[in-house]
mmCIF file of C-alpha atoms in Angstrom:
data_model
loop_
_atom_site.group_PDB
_atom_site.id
_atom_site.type_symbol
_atom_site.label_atom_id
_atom_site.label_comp_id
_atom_site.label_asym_id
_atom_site.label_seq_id
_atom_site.Cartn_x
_atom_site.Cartn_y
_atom_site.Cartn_z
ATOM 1 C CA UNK A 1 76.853 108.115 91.836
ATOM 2 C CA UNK A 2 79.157 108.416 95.019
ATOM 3 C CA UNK A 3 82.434 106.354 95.397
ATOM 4 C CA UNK A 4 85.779 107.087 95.214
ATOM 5 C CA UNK A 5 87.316 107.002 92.327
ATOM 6 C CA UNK A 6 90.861 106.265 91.521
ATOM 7 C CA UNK A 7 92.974 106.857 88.314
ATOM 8 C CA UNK A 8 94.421 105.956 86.688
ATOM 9 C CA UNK A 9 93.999 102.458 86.897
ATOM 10 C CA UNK A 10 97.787 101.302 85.229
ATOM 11 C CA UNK A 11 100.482 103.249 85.874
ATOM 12 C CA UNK A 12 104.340 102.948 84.625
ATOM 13 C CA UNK A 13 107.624 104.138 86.564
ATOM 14 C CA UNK A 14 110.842 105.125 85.140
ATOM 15 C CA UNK A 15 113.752 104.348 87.489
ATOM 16 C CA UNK A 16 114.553 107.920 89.273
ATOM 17 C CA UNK A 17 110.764 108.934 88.021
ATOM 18 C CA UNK A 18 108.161 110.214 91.058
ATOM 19 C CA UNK A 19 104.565 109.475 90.279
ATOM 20 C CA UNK A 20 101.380 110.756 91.374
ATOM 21 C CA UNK A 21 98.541 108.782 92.430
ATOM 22 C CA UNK A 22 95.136 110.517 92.326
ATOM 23 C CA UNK A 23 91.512 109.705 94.756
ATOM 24 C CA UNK A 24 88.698 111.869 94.627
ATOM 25 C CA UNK A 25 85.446 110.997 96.693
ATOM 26 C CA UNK A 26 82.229 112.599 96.507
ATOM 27 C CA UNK A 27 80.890 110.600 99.858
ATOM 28 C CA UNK A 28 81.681 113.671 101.846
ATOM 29 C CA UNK A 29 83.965 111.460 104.285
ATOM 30 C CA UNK A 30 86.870 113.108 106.374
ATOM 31 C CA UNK A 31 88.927 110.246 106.932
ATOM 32 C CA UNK A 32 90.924 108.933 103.789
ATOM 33 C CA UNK A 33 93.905 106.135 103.441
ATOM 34 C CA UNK A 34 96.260 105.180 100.724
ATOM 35 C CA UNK A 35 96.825 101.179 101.021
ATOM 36 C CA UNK A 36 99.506 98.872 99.366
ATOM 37 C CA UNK A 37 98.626 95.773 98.569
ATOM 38 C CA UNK A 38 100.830 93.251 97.174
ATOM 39 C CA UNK A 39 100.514 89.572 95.473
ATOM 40 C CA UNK A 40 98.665 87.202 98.058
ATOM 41 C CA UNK A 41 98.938 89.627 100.697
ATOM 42 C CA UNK A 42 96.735 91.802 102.610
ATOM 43 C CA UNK A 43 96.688 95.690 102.902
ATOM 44 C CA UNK A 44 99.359 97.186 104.483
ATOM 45 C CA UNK A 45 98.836 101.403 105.390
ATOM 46 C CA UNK A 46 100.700 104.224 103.670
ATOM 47 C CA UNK A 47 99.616 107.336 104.925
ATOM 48 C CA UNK A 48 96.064 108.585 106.579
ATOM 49 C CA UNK A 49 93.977 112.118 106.772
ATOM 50 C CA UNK A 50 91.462 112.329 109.371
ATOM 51 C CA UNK A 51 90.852 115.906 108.097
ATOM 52 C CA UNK A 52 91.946 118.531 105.553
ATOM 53 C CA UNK A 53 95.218 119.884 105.965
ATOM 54 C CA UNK A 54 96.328 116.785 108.203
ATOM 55 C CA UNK A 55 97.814 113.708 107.658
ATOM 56 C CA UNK A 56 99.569 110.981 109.119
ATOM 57 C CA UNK A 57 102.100 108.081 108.466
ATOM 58 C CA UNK A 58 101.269 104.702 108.190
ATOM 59 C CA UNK A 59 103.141 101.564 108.750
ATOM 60 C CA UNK A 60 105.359 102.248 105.290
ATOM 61 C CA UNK A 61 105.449 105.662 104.569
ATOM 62 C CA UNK A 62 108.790 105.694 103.319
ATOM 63 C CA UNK A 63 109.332 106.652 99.542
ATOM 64 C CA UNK A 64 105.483 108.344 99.511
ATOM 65 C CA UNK A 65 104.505 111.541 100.163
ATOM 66 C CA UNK A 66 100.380 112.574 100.313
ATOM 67 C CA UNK A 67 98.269 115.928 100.543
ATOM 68 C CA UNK A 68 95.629 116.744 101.887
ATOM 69 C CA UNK A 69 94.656 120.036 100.483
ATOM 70 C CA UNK A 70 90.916 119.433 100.190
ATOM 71 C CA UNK A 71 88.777 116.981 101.511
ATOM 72 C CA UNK A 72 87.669 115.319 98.169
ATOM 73 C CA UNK A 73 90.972 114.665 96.975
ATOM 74 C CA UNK A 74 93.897 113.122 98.786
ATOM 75 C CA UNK A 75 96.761 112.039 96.231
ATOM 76 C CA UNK A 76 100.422 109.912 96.746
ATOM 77 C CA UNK A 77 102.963 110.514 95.168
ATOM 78 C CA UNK A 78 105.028 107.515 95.140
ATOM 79 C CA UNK A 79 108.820 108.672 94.841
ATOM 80 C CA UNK A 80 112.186 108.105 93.609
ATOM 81 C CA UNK A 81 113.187 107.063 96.993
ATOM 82 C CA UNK A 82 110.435 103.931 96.938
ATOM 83 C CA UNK A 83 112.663 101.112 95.453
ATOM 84 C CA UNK A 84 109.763 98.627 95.326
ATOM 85 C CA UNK A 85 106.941 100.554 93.961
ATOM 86 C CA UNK A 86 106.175 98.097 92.539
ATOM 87 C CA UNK A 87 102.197 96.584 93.841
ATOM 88 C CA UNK A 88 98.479 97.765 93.536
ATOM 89 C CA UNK A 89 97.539 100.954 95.582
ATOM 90 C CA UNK A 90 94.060 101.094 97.443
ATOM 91 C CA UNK A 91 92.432 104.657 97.923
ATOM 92 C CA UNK A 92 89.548 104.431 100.475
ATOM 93 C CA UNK A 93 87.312 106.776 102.911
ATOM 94 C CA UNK A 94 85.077 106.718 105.790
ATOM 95 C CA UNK A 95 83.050 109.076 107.745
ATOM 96 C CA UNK A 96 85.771 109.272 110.764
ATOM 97 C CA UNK A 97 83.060 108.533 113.650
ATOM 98 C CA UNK A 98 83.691 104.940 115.416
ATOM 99 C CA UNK A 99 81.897 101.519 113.719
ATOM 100 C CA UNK A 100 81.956 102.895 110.394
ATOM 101 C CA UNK A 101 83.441 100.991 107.405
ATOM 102 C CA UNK A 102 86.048 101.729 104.996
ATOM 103 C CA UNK A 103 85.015 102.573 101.025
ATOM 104 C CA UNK A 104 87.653 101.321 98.750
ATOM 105 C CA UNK A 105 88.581 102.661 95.036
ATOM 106 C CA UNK A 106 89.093 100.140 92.398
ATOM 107 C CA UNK A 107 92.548 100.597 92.733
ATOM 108 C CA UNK A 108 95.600 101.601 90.631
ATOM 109 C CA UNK A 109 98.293 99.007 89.731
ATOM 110 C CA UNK A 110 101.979 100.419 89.356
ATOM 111 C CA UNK A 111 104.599 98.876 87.302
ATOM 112 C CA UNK A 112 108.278 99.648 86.864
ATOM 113 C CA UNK A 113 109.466 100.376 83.172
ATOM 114 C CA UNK B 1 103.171 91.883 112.097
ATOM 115 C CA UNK B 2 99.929 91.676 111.060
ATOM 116 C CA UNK B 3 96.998 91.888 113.389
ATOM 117 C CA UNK B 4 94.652 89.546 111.837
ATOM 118 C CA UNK B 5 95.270 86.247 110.129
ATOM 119 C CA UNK B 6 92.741 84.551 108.441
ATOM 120 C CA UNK B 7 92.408 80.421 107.904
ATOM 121 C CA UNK B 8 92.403 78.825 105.790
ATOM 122 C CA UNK B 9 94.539 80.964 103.231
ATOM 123 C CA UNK B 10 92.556 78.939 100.446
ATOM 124 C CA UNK B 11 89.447 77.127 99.924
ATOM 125 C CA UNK B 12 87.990 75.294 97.210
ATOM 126 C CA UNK B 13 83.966 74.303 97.204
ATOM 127 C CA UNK B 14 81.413 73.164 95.074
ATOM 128 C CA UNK B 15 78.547 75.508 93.963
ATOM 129 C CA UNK B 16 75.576 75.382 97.245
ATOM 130 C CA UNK B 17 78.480 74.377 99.869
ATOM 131 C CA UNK B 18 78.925 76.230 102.861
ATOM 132 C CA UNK B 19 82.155 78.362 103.525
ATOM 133 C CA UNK B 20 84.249 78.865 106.627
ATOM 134 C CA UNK B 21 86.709 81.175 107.066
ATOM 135 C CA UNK B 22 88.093 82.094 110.077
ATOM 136 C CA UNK B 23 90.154 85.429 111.513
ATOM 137 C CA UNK B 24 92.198 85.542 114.663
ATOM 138 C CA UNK B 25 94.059 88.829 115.978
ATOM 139 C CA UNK B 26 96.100 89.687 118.436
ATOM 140 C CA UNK B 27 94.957 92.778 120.753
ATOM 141 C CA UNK B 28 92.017 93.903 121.994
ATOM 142 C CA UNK B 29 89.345 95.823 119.428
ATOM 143 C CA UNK B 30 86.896 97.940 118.932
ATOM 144 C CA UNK B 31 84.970 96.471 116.175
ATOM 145 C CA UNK B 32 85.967 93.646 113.057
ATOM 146 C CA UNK B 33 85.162 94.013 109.669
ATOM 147 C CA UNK B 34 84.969 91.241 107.122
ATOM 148 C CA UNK B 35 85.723 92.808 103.594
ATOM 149 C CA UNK B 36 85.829 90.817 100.156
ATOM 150 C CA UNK B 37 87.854 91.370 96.985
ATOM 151 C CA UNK B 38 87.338 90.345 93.828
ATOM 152 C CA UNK B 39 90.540 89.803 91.614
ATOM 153 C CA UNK B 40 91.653 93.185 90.249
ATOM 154 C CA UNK B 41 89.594 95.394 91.963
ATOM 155 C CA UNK B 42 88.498 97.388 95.395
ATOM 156 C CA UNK B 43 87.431 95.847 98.848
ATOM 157 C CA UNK B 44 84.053 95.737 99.269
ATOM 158 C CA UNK B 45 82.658 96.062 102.895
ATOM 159 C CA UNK B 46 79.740 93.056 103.947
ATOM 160 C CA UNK B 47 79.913 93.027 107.885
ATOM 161 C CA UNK B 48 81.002 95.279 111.076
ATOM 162 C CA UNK B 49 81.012 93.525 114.529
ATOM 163 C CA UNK B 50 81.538 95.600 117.366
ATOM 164 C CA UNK B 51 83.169 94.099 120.227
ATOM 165 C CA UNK B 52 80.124 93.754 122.255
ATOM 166 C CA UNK B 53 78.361 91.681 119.680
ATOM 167 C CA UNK B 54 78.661 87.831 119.310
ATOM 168 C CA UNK B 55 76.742 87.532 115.934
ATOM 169 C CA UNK B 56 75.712 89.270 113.117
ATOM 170 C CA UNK B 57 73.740 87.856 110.065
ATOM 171 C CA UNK B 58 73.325 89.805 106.413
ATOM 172 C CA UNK B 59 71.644 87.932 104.022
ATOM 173 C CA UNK B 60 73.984 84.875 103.246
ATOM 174 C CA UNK B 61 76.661 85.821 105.376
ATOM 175 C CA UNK B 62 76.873 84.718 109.258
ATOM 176 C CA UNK B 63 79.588 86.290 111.245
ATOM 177 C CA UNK B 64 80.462 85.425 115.018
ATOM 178 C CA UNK B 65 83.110 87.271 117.446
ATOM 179 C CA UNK B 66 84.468 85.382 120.696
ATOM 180 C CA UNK B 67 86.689 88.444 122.132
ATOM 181 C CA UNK B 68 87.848 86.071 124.674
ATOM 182 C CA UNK B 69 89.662 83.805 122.137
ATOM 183 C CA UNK B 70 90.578 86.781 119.910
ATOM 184 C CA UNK B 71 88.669 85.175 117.260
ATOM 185 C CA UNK B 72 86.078 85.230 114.511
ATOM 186 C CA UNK B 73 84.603 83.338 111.623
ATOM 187 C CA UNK B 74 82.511 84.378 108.435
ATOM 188 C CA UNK B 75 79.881 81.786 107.442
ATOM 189 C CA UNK B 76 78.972 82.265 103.582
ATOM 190 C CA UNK B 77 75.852 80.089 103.058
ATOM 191 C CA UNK B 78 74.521 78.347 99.687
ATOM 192 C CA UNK B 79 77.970 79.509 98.244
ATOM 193 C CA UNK B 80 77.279 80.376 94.329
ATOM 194 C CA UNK B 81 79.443 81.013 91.836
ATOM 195 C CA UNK B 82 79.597 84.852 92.255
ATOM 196 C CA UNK B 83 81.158 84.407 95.710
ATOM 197 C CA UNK B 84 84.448 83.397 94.800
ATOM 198 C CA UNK B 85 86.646 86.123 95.847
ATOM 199 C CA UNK B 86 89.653 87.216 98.490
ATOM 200 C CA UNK B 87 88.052 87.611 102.011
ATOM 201 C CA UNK B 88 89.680 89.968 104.864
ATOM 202 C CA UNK B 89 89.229 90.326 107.714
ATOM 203 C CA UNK B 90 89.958 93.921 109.505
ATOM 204 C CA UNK B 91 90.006 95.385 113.251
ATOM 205 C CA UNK B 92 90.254 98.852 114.413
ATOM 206 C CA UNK B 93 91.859 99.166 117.135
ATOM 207 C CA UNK B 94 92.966 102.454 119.533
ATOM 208 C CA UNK B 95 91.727 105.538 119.768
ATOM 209 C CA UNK B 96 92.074 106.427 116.242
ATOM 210 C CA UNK B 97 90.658 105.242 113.394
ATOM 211 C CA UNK B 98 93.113 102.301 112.164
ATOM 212 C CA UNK B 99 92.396 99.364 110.602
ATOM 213 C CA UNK B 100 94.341 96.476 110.480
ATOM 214 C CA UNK B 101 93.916 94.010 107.654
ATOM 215 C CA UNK B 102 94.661 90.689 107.961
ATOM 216 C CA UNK B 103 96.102 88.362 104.853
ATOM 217 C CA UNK B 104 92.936 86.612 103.247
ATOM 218 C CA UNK B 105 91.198 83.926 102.557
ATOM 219 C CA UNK B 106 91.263 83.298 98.984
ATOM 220 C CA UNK B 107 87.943 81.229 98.004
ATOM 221 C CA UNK B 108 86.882 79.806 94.696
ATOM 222 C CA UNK B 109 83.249 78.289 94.705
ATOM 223 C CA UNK B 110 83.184 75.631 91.534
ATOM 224 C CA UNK B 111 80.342 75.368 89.357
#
């Protein structure tokens, strides 16, 4: 079954704790984003790969860090630095050519302890 | 800011009703994307526009583009029960692949 598949799906923080967020995909895409999403409000971009071994920041990259060290598997780490982790993360991927769409994860929701 | 904005930000309709919901954005793009979200989980993709097309039909769903007003609406026909959701709207835009999301339309179709 392809998809991407995020886990897990709750997470808890410590204050001073770093987390790691994991998204595998078996659709063979290159391209792969890390989204935060947060009550009533659309999607705002983390961090990008357009290819293995590359990645770029989004619009609020600070307190996250990503890899890119194969290209099923691109996890954040959401660290001690993010003082509002706080909000539900969306993994997706696409093929990287132009006019395709995005495939989304079911998400994992973070929560401070 | 964000880069699409969709209207209303809520809507309410009775089960076989059609539903409107409309995006507007700001520069020019290469293609929109109209996603939904049902409450919990992952966006689900239903249409891509390019920005030479005017409208685009799958199934139910009825989307138009008017590049010159920067806008477009999604058309959900014969609305059932199963449709209510959180719609977005998205536009890649540049030379790189970036979408923008826009805030939603959250719909609830009543019984």
């Amino acid at each position: 079954d392809g998809g991407i598949t995020q886990s897990p799906k709750y997470l808890f923080r410590k204050e001073g704790q770093n987390v790691t967020l994991s998204c595998e995909q078996n659709l063979n895409h290159d391209a792969m984003y890390w989204y935060r999403q947060d009550p009533g409000q659309g999607l705002r971009l983390i961090y990008y790969s357009q290819i293995v071994n590359d990645f770029q920041k989004g619009d609020i990259a600070e307190g996250y860090s990503v890899s890119r060290e194969k290209k099923e598997s691109f996890p954040l780490t959401v660290t001690s630095a993010q003082k509002n982790p706080t909000a539900f993360y969306l993994c997706a991927a696409e093929g990287g050519y132009s006019n395709q769409p995005q495939h989304f994860g079911d998400g994992t929701r973070l929560s401070i302890l | 800011s964000q880069q699409g904005e969709e209207d209303p930000q809520a809507l309410s309709i009775q089960e076989g009703e059609n539903a409107t919901m409309n995006c507007s954005y700001k520069t020019s793009i290469n293609n929109l994307q109209w996603y939904r979200q049902n409450s919990g989980r992952g966006l689900v993709h239903l249409i891509l526009i390019r920005s030479n097309e005017r409208e685009k039909h799958s199934g139910r769903l009825r989307v138009t583009l008017d590049t010159s007003k920067k806008s477009s609406s999604l058309l959900i026909t014969a609305s059932r029960a199963a449709d209510t959701a959180s719609y977005f709207c998205a536009t890649l835009t540049g030379g790189y692949q970036k979408v923008t999301f826009g805030t939603g339309t959250k719909l609830q179709v009543i019984p």
